[in-house]
Structures are given as C-alpha cells and as structure tokens.
CSV table of C-alpha atoms and ligand atoms in Angstrom, one decimal:
chain,number,residue,atom,x,y,z
A,101,MET,CA,-27.1,-2.4,27.9
A,102,GLU,CA,-23.6,-4.1,27.6
A,103,ARG,CA,-20.8,-1.8,26.7
A,104,GLU,CA,-19.5,-2.5,23.2
A,105,ASP,CA,-15.7,-2.3,22.9
A,106,VAL,CA,-14.1,0.5,20.9
A,107,GLN,CA,-10.8,-1.3,20.7
A,108,ILE,CA,-10.7,-4.8,19.3
A,109,VAL,CA,-7.4,-6.2,20.6
A,110,LEU,CA,-5.3,-9.3,19.6
A,111,HIS,CA,-2.5,-10.6,21.8
A,112,PRO,CA,0.9,-11.2,20.1
A,113,ASP,CA,0.3,-14.9,20.5
A,114,GLU,CA,-2.7,-14.4,18.1
A,115,LEU,CA,-0.6,-12.8,15.4
A,116,PRO,CA,-1.1,-14.8,12.1
A,117,ARG,CA,1.9,-17.0,11.4
A,118,LYS,CA,1.4,-17.2,7.6
A,119,TRP,CA,0.9,-14.6,4.9
A,120,TYR,CA,-2.0,-15.2,2.4
A,121,ASN,CA,-1.1,-15.5,-1.3
A,122,ILE,CA,-4.2,-15.0,-3.5
A,123,LEU,CA,-2.5,-16.2,-6.7
A,124,PRO,CA,-3.9,-19.8,-6.6
A,125,ASP,CA,-7.4,-18.4,-5.8
A,126,LEU,CA,-7.6,-15.8,-8.6
A,127,PRO,CA,-10.5,-16.3,-11.1
A,128,GLU,CA,-7.8,-16.7,-13.9
A,129,PRO,CA,-4.0,-16.9,-13.9
A,130,LEU,CA,-2.3,-13.6,-13.3
A,131,PRO,CA,-0.6,-12.4,-16.5
A,132,ARG,CA,3.2,-12.7,-16.1
A,133,PRO,CA,5.6,-9.8,-16.5
A,134,LYS,CA,7.0,-9.6,-20.0
A,135,ASP,CA,9.8,-7.9,-22.0
A,136,PRO,CA,9.0,-5.1,-24.5
A,137,GLU,CA,9.5,-6.0,-28.2
A,138,MET,CA,12.7,-4.0,-28.5
A,139,GLY,CA,15.7,-3.6,-26.3
A,140,PRO,CA,17.5,-5.8,-23.6
A,141,SER,CA,15.6,-8.3,-21.5
A,142,ARG,CA,14.3,-6.6,-18.3
A,143,VAL,CA,12.9,-10.0,-17.0
A,144,GLU,CA,16.4,-11.5,-17.0
A,145,LEU,CA,17.7,-8.4,-15.1
A,146,LEU,CA,15.3,-8.9,-12.2
A,147,PRO,CA,17.6,-11.3,-10.1
A,148,LYS,CA,20.4,-8.7,-10.5
A,149,MET,CA,18.4,-5.9,-8.8
A,150,MET,CA,15.9,-7.6,-6.5
A,151,VAL,CA,16.0,-9.8,-3.4
A,152,LYS,CA,15.9,-13.5,-4.6
A,153,LYS,CA,13.5,-14.6,-1.8
A,154,CYS,CA,11.1,-11.9,-2.8
A,155,LEU,CA,11.3,-12.9,-6.5
A,156,GLU,CA,10.5,-16.5,-5.5
A,157,GLN,CA,7.5,-15.3,-3.5
A,158,GLU,CA,6.4,-13.1,-6.5
A,159,PHE,CA,5.6,-16.1,-8.5
A,160,SER,CA,4.7,-18.6,-5.8
A,161,GLU,CA,1.5,-20.5,-6.2
A,162,GLN,CA,1.4,-21.6,-2.6
A,163,ARG,CA,-1.7,-20.3,-0.8
A,164,TRP,CA,-0.2,-19.9,2.6
A,165,ILE,CA,3.4,-18.8,3.1
A,166,LYS,CA,5.0,-19.2,6.5
A,167,ILE,CA,6.3,-16.0,8.1
A,168,PRO,CA,9.8,-16.7,9.4
A,169,ASP,CA,10.1,-16.6,13.2
A,170,GLU,CA,12.6,-13.7,13.0
A,171,ILE,CA,10.0,-11.6,11.0
A,172,ILE,CA,7.3,-12.5,13.6
A,173,ASP,CA,9.7,-11.2,16.3
A,174,LEU,CA,10.3,-8.0,14.2
A,175,TYR,CA,6.5,-7.6,13.7
A,176,ILE,CA,5.9,-7.8,17.5
A,177,GLN,CA,8.8,-5.4,18.1
A,178,ALA,CA,7.1,-3.0,15.7
A,179,GLY,CA,3.8,-3.3,17.7
A,180,ARG,CA,1.8,-5.9,15.9
A,181,PRO,CA,-0.9,-7.0,16.1
A,182,ARG,CA,-2.5,-3.6,15.6
A,183,LEU,CA,-5.8,-2.5,17.0
A,184,LEU,CA,-9.0,-2.5,15.1
A,185,TYR,CA,-11.0,0.5,16.3
A,186,ARG,CA,-14.8,1.1,16.2
A,187,ALA,CA,-15.3,4.7,15.2
A,188,LYS,CA,-18.1,5.2,17.6
A,189,ARG,CA,-17.7,9.0,18.0
A,190,LEU,CA,-17.6,9.4,14.2
A,191,GLU,CA,-20.7,7.2,13.9
A,192,LYS,CA,-22.5,9.5,16.4
A,193,ALA,CA,-21.4,12.6,14.4
A,194,LEU,CA,-23.0,11.1,11.3
A,195,LYS,CA,-26.2,10.4,13.2
A,196,PRO,CA,-26.9,7.0,11.7
A,197,PRO,CA,-30.2,5.1,12.3
A,198,GLU,CA,-29.7,3.5,15.7
A,199,ASN,CA,-27.0,0.8,15.6
A,200,LYS,CA,-27.4,0.3,11.9
A,201,ILE,CA,-24.1,1.6,10.6
A,202,LYS,CA,-21.0,0.6,12.3
A,203,LEU,CA,-17.6,2.0,11.2
A,204,TYR,CA,-14.3,0.4,12.0
A,205,TYR,CA,-10.7,1.4,11.2
A,206,LYS,CA,-7.4,-0.5,11.4
A,207,ARG,CA,-4.6,1.4,13.1
A,208,GLU,CA,-1.6,0.9,10.8
A,209,ASP,CA,-0.6,4.4,11.7
A,210,LEU,CA,0.6,3.0,15.0
A,211,SER,CA,3.7,1.5,13.3
A,212,PRO,CA,7.1,3.0,14.4
A,213,THR,CA,7.2,5.2,11.2
A,214,GLY,CA,3.5,5.8,11.0
A,215,SER,CA,2.2,3.5,8.2
A,216,HIS,CA,1.6,0.0,6.9
A,217,LYS,CA,4.8,0.1,4.8
A,218,VAL,CA,6.8,-1.3,7.8
A,219,ASN,CA,5.0,-4.7,7.2
A,220,THR,CA,6.9,-5.4,3.9
A,221,ALA,CA,10.0,-3.3,4.8
A,222,LEU,CA,10.9,-5.6,7.7
A,223,ALA,CA,10.4,-8.7,5.5
A,224,GLN,CA,12.3,-7.4,2.5
A,225,VAL,CA,15.3,-6.1,4.5
A,226,PHE,CA,15.4,-9.4,6.5
A,227,TYR,CA,15.7,-11.4,3.3
A,228,ALA,CA,18.2,-8.9,1.8
A,229,ALA,CA,20.4,-9.2,4.9
A,230,ASN,CA,20.2,-13.0,4.7
A,231,GLU,CA,21.3,-12.9,1.1
A,232,GLY,CA,24.4,-10.9,2.1
A,233,TYR,CA,23.6,-7.4,0.7
A,234,ASP,CA,24.9,-4.5,2.6
A,235,THR,CA,22.7,-1.7,1.1
A,236,VAL,CA,19.0,-1.4,0.3
A,237,CYS,CA,17.8,1.3,-2.1
A,238,THR,CA,14.4,2.5,-3.0
A,239,GLU,CA,11.9,5.2,-4.2
A,240,THR,CA,9.4,7.0,-2.0
A,241,GLY,CA,6.5,9.3,-2.7
A,242,ALA,CA,4.8,10.3,0.5
A,243,GLY,CA,8.0,9.5,2.4
A,244,GLN,CA,6.3,6.7,4.3
A,245,TRP,CA,7.9,3.9,2.4
A,246,GLY,CA,11.4,5.5,2.5
A,247,SER,CA,11.2,5.9,6.3
A,248,ALA,CA,9.9,2.3,6.7
A,249,LEU,CA,12.8,0.9,4.7
A,250,ALA,CA,15.3,3.1,6.5
A,251,TYR,CA,13.8,1.9,9.8
A,252,ALA,CA,14.1,-1.7,8.8
A,253,ALA,CA,17.6,-1.3,7.5
A,254,SER,CA,18.7,0.4,10.7
A,255,LEU,CA,17.3,-2.6,12.8
A,256,MET,CA,19.3,-5.0,10.6
A,257,ASN,CA,22.4,-2.9,10.3
A,258,LEU,CA,22.2,-2.3,6.5
A,259,LYS,CA,22.7,1.0,4.7
A,260,SER,CA,19.7,2.6,3.0
A,261,VAL,CA,19.5,4.9,0.0
A,262,VAL,CA,16.2,6.7,-0.7
A,263,PHE,CA,15.1,8.6,-3.9
A,264,TRP,CA,12.3,10.8,-2.7
A,265,VAL,CA,9.9,12.6,-5.1
A,266,ARG,CA,11.2,16.2,-5.0
A,267,PHE,CA,7.8,17.8,-4.5
A,268,THR,CA,7.2,16.0,-1.2
A,269,TYR,CA,10.9,16.0,-0.2
A,270,ASN,CA,10.6,19.8,-0.1
A,271,TRP,CA,7.5,20.0,2.1
A,272,LYS,CA,8.3,17.2,4.7
A,273,PRO,CA,11.6,18.2,6.3
A,274,GLY,CA,10.6,16.4,9.6
A,275,ARG,CA,10.2,13.0,7.8
A,276,ARG,CA,13.6,13.6,6.0
A,277,THR,CA,15.2,14.0,9.5
A,278,LEU,CA,13.5,10.8,10.6
A,279,MET,CA,15.0,8.9,7.7
A,280,LYS,CA,18.4,10.4,8.4
A,281,LEU,CA,18.1,9.4,12.1
A,282,TYR,CA,17.8,5.9,10.8
A,283,GLY,CA,21.0,6.4,8.9
A,284,ALA,CA,19.5,6.7,5.4
A,285,GLU,CA,21.1,8.7,2.5
A,286,VAL,CA,18.1,10.7,1.0
A,287,TYR,CA,18.1,12.3,-2.4
A,288,PRO,CA,15.3,14.5,-3.9
A,289,SER,CA,14.2,12.9,-7.2
A,290,PRO,CA,14.9,13.6,-10.0
A,291,SER,CA,18.5,13.7,-8.6
A,292,ASN,CA,22.0,14.2,-10.0
A,293,ILE,CA,23.0,10.8,-8.6
A,294,THR,CA,21.7,8.8,-11.6
A,295,GLU,CA,21.7,9.1,-15.4
A,296,THR,CA,17.8,9.0,-15.4
A,297,GLY,CA,17.6,11.9,-13.0
A,298,ARG,CA,20.3,14.0,-14.8
A,299,GLU,CA,18.5,13.5,-18.1
A,300,ILE,CA,15.2,14.8,-16.7
A,301,LEU,CA,16.8,17.7,-14.9
A,302,LYS,CA,18.5,18.8,-18.1
A,303,LYS,CA,15.0,19.2,-19.7
A,304,ASN,CA,13.4,20.7,-16.6
A,305,PRO,CA,15.5,21.7,-13.6
A,306,ASP,CA,12.4,22.3,-11.5
A,307,HIS,CA,10.7,18.9,-12.3
A,308,PRO,CA,8.6,18.0,-9.2
A,309,GLY,CA,9.3,14.3,-9.7
A,310,SER,CA,7.0,11.3,-9.7
A,311,LEU,CA,7.0,7.8,-8.2
A,312,GLY,CA,7.8,6.3,-11.7
A,313,ILE,CA,10.9,8.5,-11.9
A,314,ALA,CA,12.1,7.7,-8.4
A,315,VAL,CA,11.6,3.9,-9.1
A,316,SER,CA,13.9,4.3,-12.1
A,317,GLU,CA,16.5,6.0,-10.0
A,318,GLY,CA,16.4,3.4,-7.3
A,319,LEU,CA,16.7,0.6,-9.9
A,320,GLU,CA,19.6,2.3,-11.6
A,321,PHE,CA,21.4,2.7,-8.2
A,322,ALA,CA,21.0,-1.0,-7.5
A,323,LEU,CA,22.3,-2.0,-10.9
A,324,THR,CA,25.4,0.3,-10.7
A,325,HIS,CA,26.3,-0.5,-7.0
A,326,GLU,CA,27.6,-3.9,-6.1
A,327,ASN,CA,26.1,-5.3,-2.9
A,328,ALA,CA,23.1,-2.9,-3.2
A,329,VAL,CA,19.6,-4.4,-3.8
A,330,TYR,CA,16.4,-2.6,-4.8
A,331,CYS,CA,13.2,-2.9,-2.6
A,332,LEU,CA,9.8,-1.8,-3.9
A,333,GLY,CA,7.2,-0.4,-1.6
A,334,SER,CA,4.0,-1.4,-3.5
A,335,VAL,CA,2.6,-2.9,-6.7
A,336,LEU,CA,4.4,-6.2,-6.8
A,337,ASN,CA,2.8,-9.5,-5.6
A,338,HIS,CA,5.3,-10.1,-2.8
A,339,VAL,CA,4.6,-6.6,-1.4
A,340,LEU,CA,0.9,-7.3,-1.3
A,341,LEU,CA,1.6,-10.7,0.2
A,342,HIS,CA,3.5,-9.3,3.2
A,343,GLN,CA,0.7,-6.7,3.7
A,344,THR,CA,-1.9,-9.4,4.1
A,345,ILE,CA,-0.9,-9.5,7.7
A,346,ILE,CA,-3.3,-6.5,8.0
A,347,GLY,CA,-6.4,-8.3,6.6
A,348,LEU,CA,-5.6,-11.5,8.4
A,349,GLU,CA,-5.5,-9.7,11.7
A,350,ALA,CA,-8.7,-7.8,10.8
A,351,ARG,CA,-10.4,-11.1,9.9
A,352,LYS,CA,-9.6,-12.5,13.4
A,353,GLN,CA,-10.7,-9.2,15.0
A,354,PHE,CA,-14.1,-9.3,13.3
A,355,GLU,CA,-14.5,-12.9,14.4
A,356,LEU,CA,-13.9,-11.8,18.0
A,357,ILE,CA,-16.9,-9.5,17.8
A,358,ASP,CA,-19.0,-11.8,15.6
A,359,GLU,CA,-19.1,-9.4,12.7
A,360,TYR,CA,-18.3,-9.5,9.0
A,361,PRO,CA,-17.9,-6.3,7.0
A,362,ASP,CA,-20.3,-5.3,4.2
A,363,VAL,CA,-18.1,-2.7,2.7
A,364,MET,CA,-14.3,-2.5,2.9
A,365,ILE,CA,-12.5,0.6,1.9
A,366,SER,CA,-8.9,1.6,1.5
A,367,CYS,CA,-6.9,4.3,-0.4
A,368,LEU,CA,-4.9,3.1,-3.4
A,369,GLY,CA,-1.7,4.3,-4.9
A,370,GLY,CA,0.1,1.2,-6.1
A,371,GLY,CA,-2.3,-1.0,-4.1
A,372,SER,CA,-0.3,-2.4,-1.1
A,373,ASN,CA,-2.5,-1.2,1.8
A,374,PHE,CA,-5.7,-1.9,-0.2
A,375,GLY,CA,-4.5,-5.4,-1.2
A,376,GLY,CA,-3.2,-6.2,2.3
A,377,PHE,CA,-6.5,-5.3,3.9
A,378,VAL,CA,-8.9,-6.8,1.5
A,379,LEU,CA,-7.2,-9.8,-0.2
A,380,PRO,CA,-7.8,-12.3,2.7
A,381,PHE,CA,-11.5,-11.4,2.6
A,382,ILE,CA,-11.7,-11.6,-1.3
A,383,GLY,CA,-9.9,-15.0,-1.0
A,384,GLU,CA,-12.6,-16.4,1.2
A,385,ILE,CA,-15.2,-15.3,-1.3
A,386,LEU,CA,-13.3,-16.7,-4.3
A,387,ARG,CA,-12.9,-20.0,-2.5
A,388,GLY,CA,-16.7,-20.1,-1.8
A,389,GLU,CA,-16.2,-20.0,2.0
A,390,ILE,CA,-18.3,-16.9,2.4
A,391,SER,CA,-21.3,-16.1,0.3
A,392,LYS,CA,-21.9,-12.6,1.5
A,393,ASP,CA,-22.0,-9.8,-1.0
A,394,ILE,CA,-19.2,-7.5,0.0
A,395,LYS,CA,-18.3,-4.2,-1.7
A,396,PHE,CA,-14.6,-3.5,-1.9
A,397,ILE,CA,-13.8,0.1,-2.8
A,398,ALA,CA,-10.4,1.6,-3.7
A,399,ALA,CA,-10.2,5.4,-3.0
A,400,GLN,CA,-8.0,7.2,-5.5
A,401,THR,CA,-7.2,10.8,-6.6
A,402,GLN,CA,-8.2,12.2,-10.0
A,403,ALA,CA,-4.5,13.2,-10.2
A,404,ALA,CA,-3.8,9.4,-10.8
A,405,PRO,CA,-7.1,7.6,-11.3
A,406,SER,CA,-5.5,4.4,-12.7
A,407,LEU,CA,-8.5,2.1,-11.8
A,408,VAL,CA,-11.1,4.7,-12.8
A,409,GLY,CA,-9.6,6.2,-16.0
A,410,GLY,CA,-6.7,3.9,-16.9
A,411,GLU,CA,-6.5,1.1,-19.6
A,412,TYR,CA,-5.9,-2.5,-18.7
A,413,ARG,CA,-2.8,-3.4,-20.7
A,414,TYR,CA,0.9,-4.1,-20.4
A,415,ASP,CA,3.0,-1.1,-19.3
A,416,PHE,CA,6.3,-0.4,-17.5
A,417,ALA,CA,6.2,0.2,-13.8
A,418,ASP,CA,8.7,3.0,-14.0
A,419,HIS,CA,9.4,6.1,-16.0
A,420,ALA,CA,12.7,5.1,-17.6
A,421,GLU,CA,11.5,1.6,-18.7
A,422,LYS,CA,13.9,-0.4,-16.6
A,423,THR,CA,11.3,-2.7,-15.2
A,424,PRO,CA,9.6,-5.5,-17.2
A,425,MET,CA,6.1,-4.8,-18.5
A,426,LEU,CA,3.3,-5.7,-16.1
A,427,LYS,CA,-0.4,-6.1,-17.0
A,428,MET,CA,-2.2,-3.4,-15.1
A,429,TYR,CA,-4.6,-0.6,-15.2
A,430,THR,CA,-2.4,2.2,-16.3
A,431,LEU,CA,-2.5,5.9,-17.3
A,432,GLY,CA,0.8,5.4,-19.2
A,433,HIS,CA,4.3,5.4,-17.6
A,434,LYS,CA,5.3,8.8,-19.0
A,435,LYS,CA,2.1,10.5,-17.8
A,436,GLU,CA,2.6,13.8,-16.1
A,437,MET,CA,0.3,13.9,-13.1
A,438,PRO,CA,-0.6,17.1,-11.1
A,439,THR,CA,0.9,17.1,-7.6
A,440,VAL,CA,-1.4,16.6,-4.6
A,441,TYR,CA,-0.9,16.4,-0.8
A,442,ALA,CA,-1.7,12.7,-0.9
A,443,GLU,CA,1.6,12.1,-2.9
A,444,GLY,CA,1.6,8.4,-2.1
A,445,LEU,CA,-1.5,8.0,-4.4
A,446,ARG,CA,0.2,9.7,-7.4
A,447,TYR,CA,1.3,6.7,-9.3
A,448,HIS,CA,0.4,5.9,-12.9
A,449,ALA,CA,-0.8,2.3,-12.4
A,450,ALA,CA,-2.3,-0.2,-10.0
A,451,ALA,CA,-0.8,-3.5,-8.9
A,452,PRO,CA,-1.4,-6.4,-11.3
A,453,ILE,CA,-3.4,-8.4,-8.7
A,454,ILE,CA,-5.7,-5.5,-8.0
A,455,SER,CA,-6.0,-4.7,-11.7
A,456,LEU,CA,-7.1,-8.3,-12.5
A,457,LEU,CA,-9.7,-8.1,-9.7
A,458,ARG,CA,-10.9,-4.8,-11.0
A,459,HIS,CA,-11.1,-6.2,-14.6
A,460,LYS,CA,-13.2,-9.1,-13.2
A,461,GLY,CA,-15.6,-6.7,-11.5
A,462,ILE,CA,-14.7,-7.8,-8.0
A,463,ILE,CA,-13.6,-4.4,-6.8
A,464,ASP,CA,-14.9,-0.9,-7.2
A,465,ALA,CA,-12.9,2.3,-7.4
A,466,VAL,CA,-13.6,6.0,-6.9
A,467,ALA,CA,-11.4,9.0,-7.7
A,468,TYR,CA,-11.6,12.3,-5.7
A,469,PRO,CA,-11.0,15.7,-7.2
A,470,ILE,CA,-7.5,17.1,-7.4
A,471,ASP,CA,-8.3,20.1,-5.1
A,472,GLU,CA,-8.7,17.6,-2.2
A,473,ARG,CA,-11.2,19.8,-0.5
A,474,HIS,CA,-13.9,17.2,0.0
A,475,VAL,CA,-11.4,14.6,1.2
A,476,PHE,CA,-9.8,16.9,3.8
A,477,GLU,CA,-13.2,18.2,5.0
A,478,ARG,CA,-14.2,14.6,5.6
A,479,ALA,CA,-10.9,13.9,7.3
A,480,ARG,CA,-11.4,17.0,9.5
A,481,LEU,CA,-14.7,15.5,10.7
A,482,PHE,CA,-12.8,12.3,11.6
A,483,ILE,CA,-10.1,14.3,13.5
A,484,LYS,CA,-12.7,16.3,15.4
A,485,SER,CA,-14.6,13.2,16.4
A,486,GLU,CA,-12.0,10.4,16.8
A,487,GLY,CA,-9.0,12.7,17.6
A,488,PHE,CA,-6.4,10.9,15.5
A,489,LEU,CA,-4.5,12.7,12.7
A,490,PRO,CA,-4.5,10.5,9.5
A,491,ALA,CA,-1.9,10.6,6.8
A,492,PRO,CA,-3.1,12.6,3.7
A,493,GLU,CA,-3.4,9.3,1.8
A,494,SER,CA,-5.5,7.7,4.6
A,495,ALA,CA,-7.8,10.7,4.5
A,496,TYR,CA,-9.1,9.3,1.2
A,497,SER,CA,-10.1,6.0,2.9
A,498,ILE,CA,-11.9,8.1,5.6
A,499,ALA,CA,-13.7,10.3,3.1
A,500,CYS,CA,-14.9,7.3,1.1
A,501,ALA,CA,-16.0,5.5,4.3
A,502,ILE,CA,-18.0,8.6,5.4
A,503,ASP,CA,-19.5,9.0,1.9
A,504,GLU,CA,-20.6,5.3,1.9
A,505,ALA,CA,-22.0,5.6,5.4
A,506,LEU,CA,-24.1,8.6,4.4
A,507,LYS,CA,-25.3,6.8,1.2
A,508,ALA,CA,-26.3,3.8,3.3
A,509,LYS,CA,-28.1,6.1,5.7
A,510,LYS,CA,-30.1,7.6,2.9
A,511,THR,CA,-31.1,4.2,1.6
A,512,MET,CA,-32.2,3.0,5.0
A,513,LYS,CA,-34.3,6.2,5.5
A,514,LYS,CA,-36.0,5.6,2.2
A,515,ARG,CA,-36.8,2.0,3.2
A,516,SER,CA,-38.2,2.9,6.6
B,873,PLP,C1,-0.1,6.2,4.4
B,873,PLP,C2,-0.1,5.7,3.0
B,873,PLP,N1,-1.2,5.1,2.6
B,873,PLP,C3,-1.3,4.6,1.3
B,873,PLP,C4,-0.2,4.8,0.4
B,873,PLP,C5,-0.4,4.3,-1.0
B,873,PLP,O1,0.4,3.3,-1.3
B,873,PLP,P1,-0.2,1.8,-1.5
B,873,PLP,O2,-1.3,1.9,-2.5
B,873,PLP,O3,0.9,1.0,-1.9
B,873,PLP,O4,-0.8,1.4,-0.1
B,873,PLP,C6,0.9,5.5,0.8
B,873,PLP,C7,2.0,5.6,-0.1
B,873,PLP,O5,3.0,6.2,0.2
B,873,PLP,C8,1.0,5.9,2.2
B,873,PLP,O6,2.1,6.6,2.6
C-alpha cells in the first residue's frame, strides 16, 4: 500500500497572490454600517481612526484583491504557506471505519506569535506605515491579536499600544513579555489610560474587562493621539479578506491530494479564522463551481453564543458605542459575559459577513458549555495522539471536529 502523506506542503512559489473577497458573491448585498439615530456620526469618524487602505478594502466589490509583493515577502518571512496536516494518529484513536473518516488540520499555530492573527496584522501595519502613521493601537482578548500586531509593528518600525482584557492579562504573563519584547506598550483593560476605562473602573475597580471594552479603549486612544491609527483583529470585512489566505492555501492543498472536504470546522469569536478558512470554499459553492453539500460549522462558547443565541440586528461593535452600528448576530454590546479560558471567543457579536451567511442558512454553529470540560477533554485526546498543544480557542475547533467524526462514525455503523 502506498504511504499517504501526513503533511501536505506548498512551496512559497505556490502561495496565493490574491485575497478572496466574498462581497460580490454573497446571496444578497451585505447591509452597510450605519449611524445610530442619536449622537454624532460614527461613520464619518472612521477615516480618522482607521487605515484608509483597509477602509477601501472594507467596501470593495472586487472579487480578487492583489496582495502587494511586500506583504507576500512578509508572509513568506512569517513562514507561509502553512502546512495542512492529516490527523492520522487522532483518526486511529477514534477508531473510524477503515479509511472512511479523514481528519485534517491547518497549522496556523506555526506563525511567529502562534496564531492566524499575523495574516491581517502584517497587512494592516504595512498599509498603516505606508500612510505615514507612527503608532498602531488595538484591543486584544486572548493576547494573540495583540502579540501579532506588536510583532508586525516591530518588523515595520512602528510603535504599538495594546489594551488587553484584564482577566487574560493577569493569567498570561509570558505573552505580555512577548508583546513587550516586540516593543509594545500593554495596558490591562479597563485601564486608567482612557475615559472609557476610567468610567468602568469607577463603578467596578475589579472589572475583568471584555473585548467590547478593549475595542472602545483602542479607538479612543487613536482618536486622541495624532499619528496613531486603530487596527481591529476580527469582525470587519477587510480582516476576513486578509485571512482568506488560509482557505486559499487549504484549497490548493486539498487539490494536491485530490480531496474536497465534507465538513469544515473552526472556532468563532468575531469570525476571522472561521471566515478566512471557509469563505474561499463557500464562494465556490455560491458561484456554482462546486455542487457538493458541505457543512460549515462555527464552534463557540455558551459564554458568548452570538450565532446560536443572538439576534440578527444592527448593534455597536464596542462597549462605549464609538463604532458605527453593524448588522450582525449579537447578544447586545453591553452584555456581561462570564469569563472562560478561550477568551478570544468571548465577544458579543459575529462578523457581518458570517452573520449574513448564518442568516441565509449557509453555516451552522454550536456553542459549548461554559465549564469547558468537554472541549478540553477532547483537546487532551488531540494532544495525546497528535502531540501539538492547541490554543484554548483552537481546542473548540478540535472538540467540534471530534464530535462530528464520532457522529459520522455512528451513522456509518447504522448503514452497514
Ligand atoms: C487562537 C485564536 N483562535 C481564534 C480566535 C477567535 O477570533 P476570531 O473569531 O476572530 O478568529 C482567537 C482570538 O483571540 C484566537 O486567539
């Protein structure tokens, strides 16, 4: 019998040269951001706080967007293309009917800071530097986005300022050190640095923070510091656009082994890794190029089950209502959510693109219990069989993949 490869490898020459923009392929136009009925215009403020090139990409209707050569070089420097792995040892541990269930995982953990967030950080900081800013500022939940932005800023000689959800800031001192090694200023959020943070701390000095609050602090910092610009790590169209490099590579890798997935799974906080992974495949289906019935599943936490228990309506993307209102599945921007180890999944809403696809019934979602036992038990099986330590957020993707594999196994047994 021929040996089947465990690693499906692309050469840097095979790195996709364009990002995929799903906007022109969506079943209906994506609802645009809007202002609330009262108060100043947030939409008009956007060019004052965000990178102009990213804003242009946010509303672009062009299906394929060329990745500048400089960003291609940065991607290669950061280790792209990334491996697609066949989880053969995990498959064995699940004892599937012979050769029937194949499990694959994409190794975004192999980026310099350990996650997919680098894919958009490099692009956003490259454009920010081109536009003459000297500082990038942001929020972070798990700490992955903050370290990715700090890393990108250090490569391009920009300063970085990170507002980090206090609960996670306190239990990840190693990651804090990493950000500081890249030269970042890092503040636990809510912080005393901004009006938003001070207001919240006045009411509750021990507030654990949330992504929505940290976003408000990052935006306020950008608006009150000349030459500083705000970069967001998820939710917005241009972030998902940059992340499509993941799915475009995966598509080529599946082509190499003559396979096409039946089920695609990814964890979802704001929706950037999920979107980056699945949108190129969903696009092929929407354009009628593939007629296969594929299941797309977003794995969430019941601490923030936006796609499972949220309402599809306009809401703010941050706690202090500094952003325009976006049409998304939301739990409400003031929602207090219990803390979990997968802090990157604790956000009140899902990206507008993902929300529309959910609304149209194109994607499924599942939310795992707040105690995280089931998720981490599944992740343990993965660690014991595959040997790699996933991020707490990625553990949700793994748990959901194992659950789906076991369900498929049961169905196959019944049929045989
Ligand atoms: C490793 C990892 N995966 C997933 C997420 C969730 O974010 P998103 O839904 O934007 O991919 C985070 C967020 O911090 C993360 O750190």
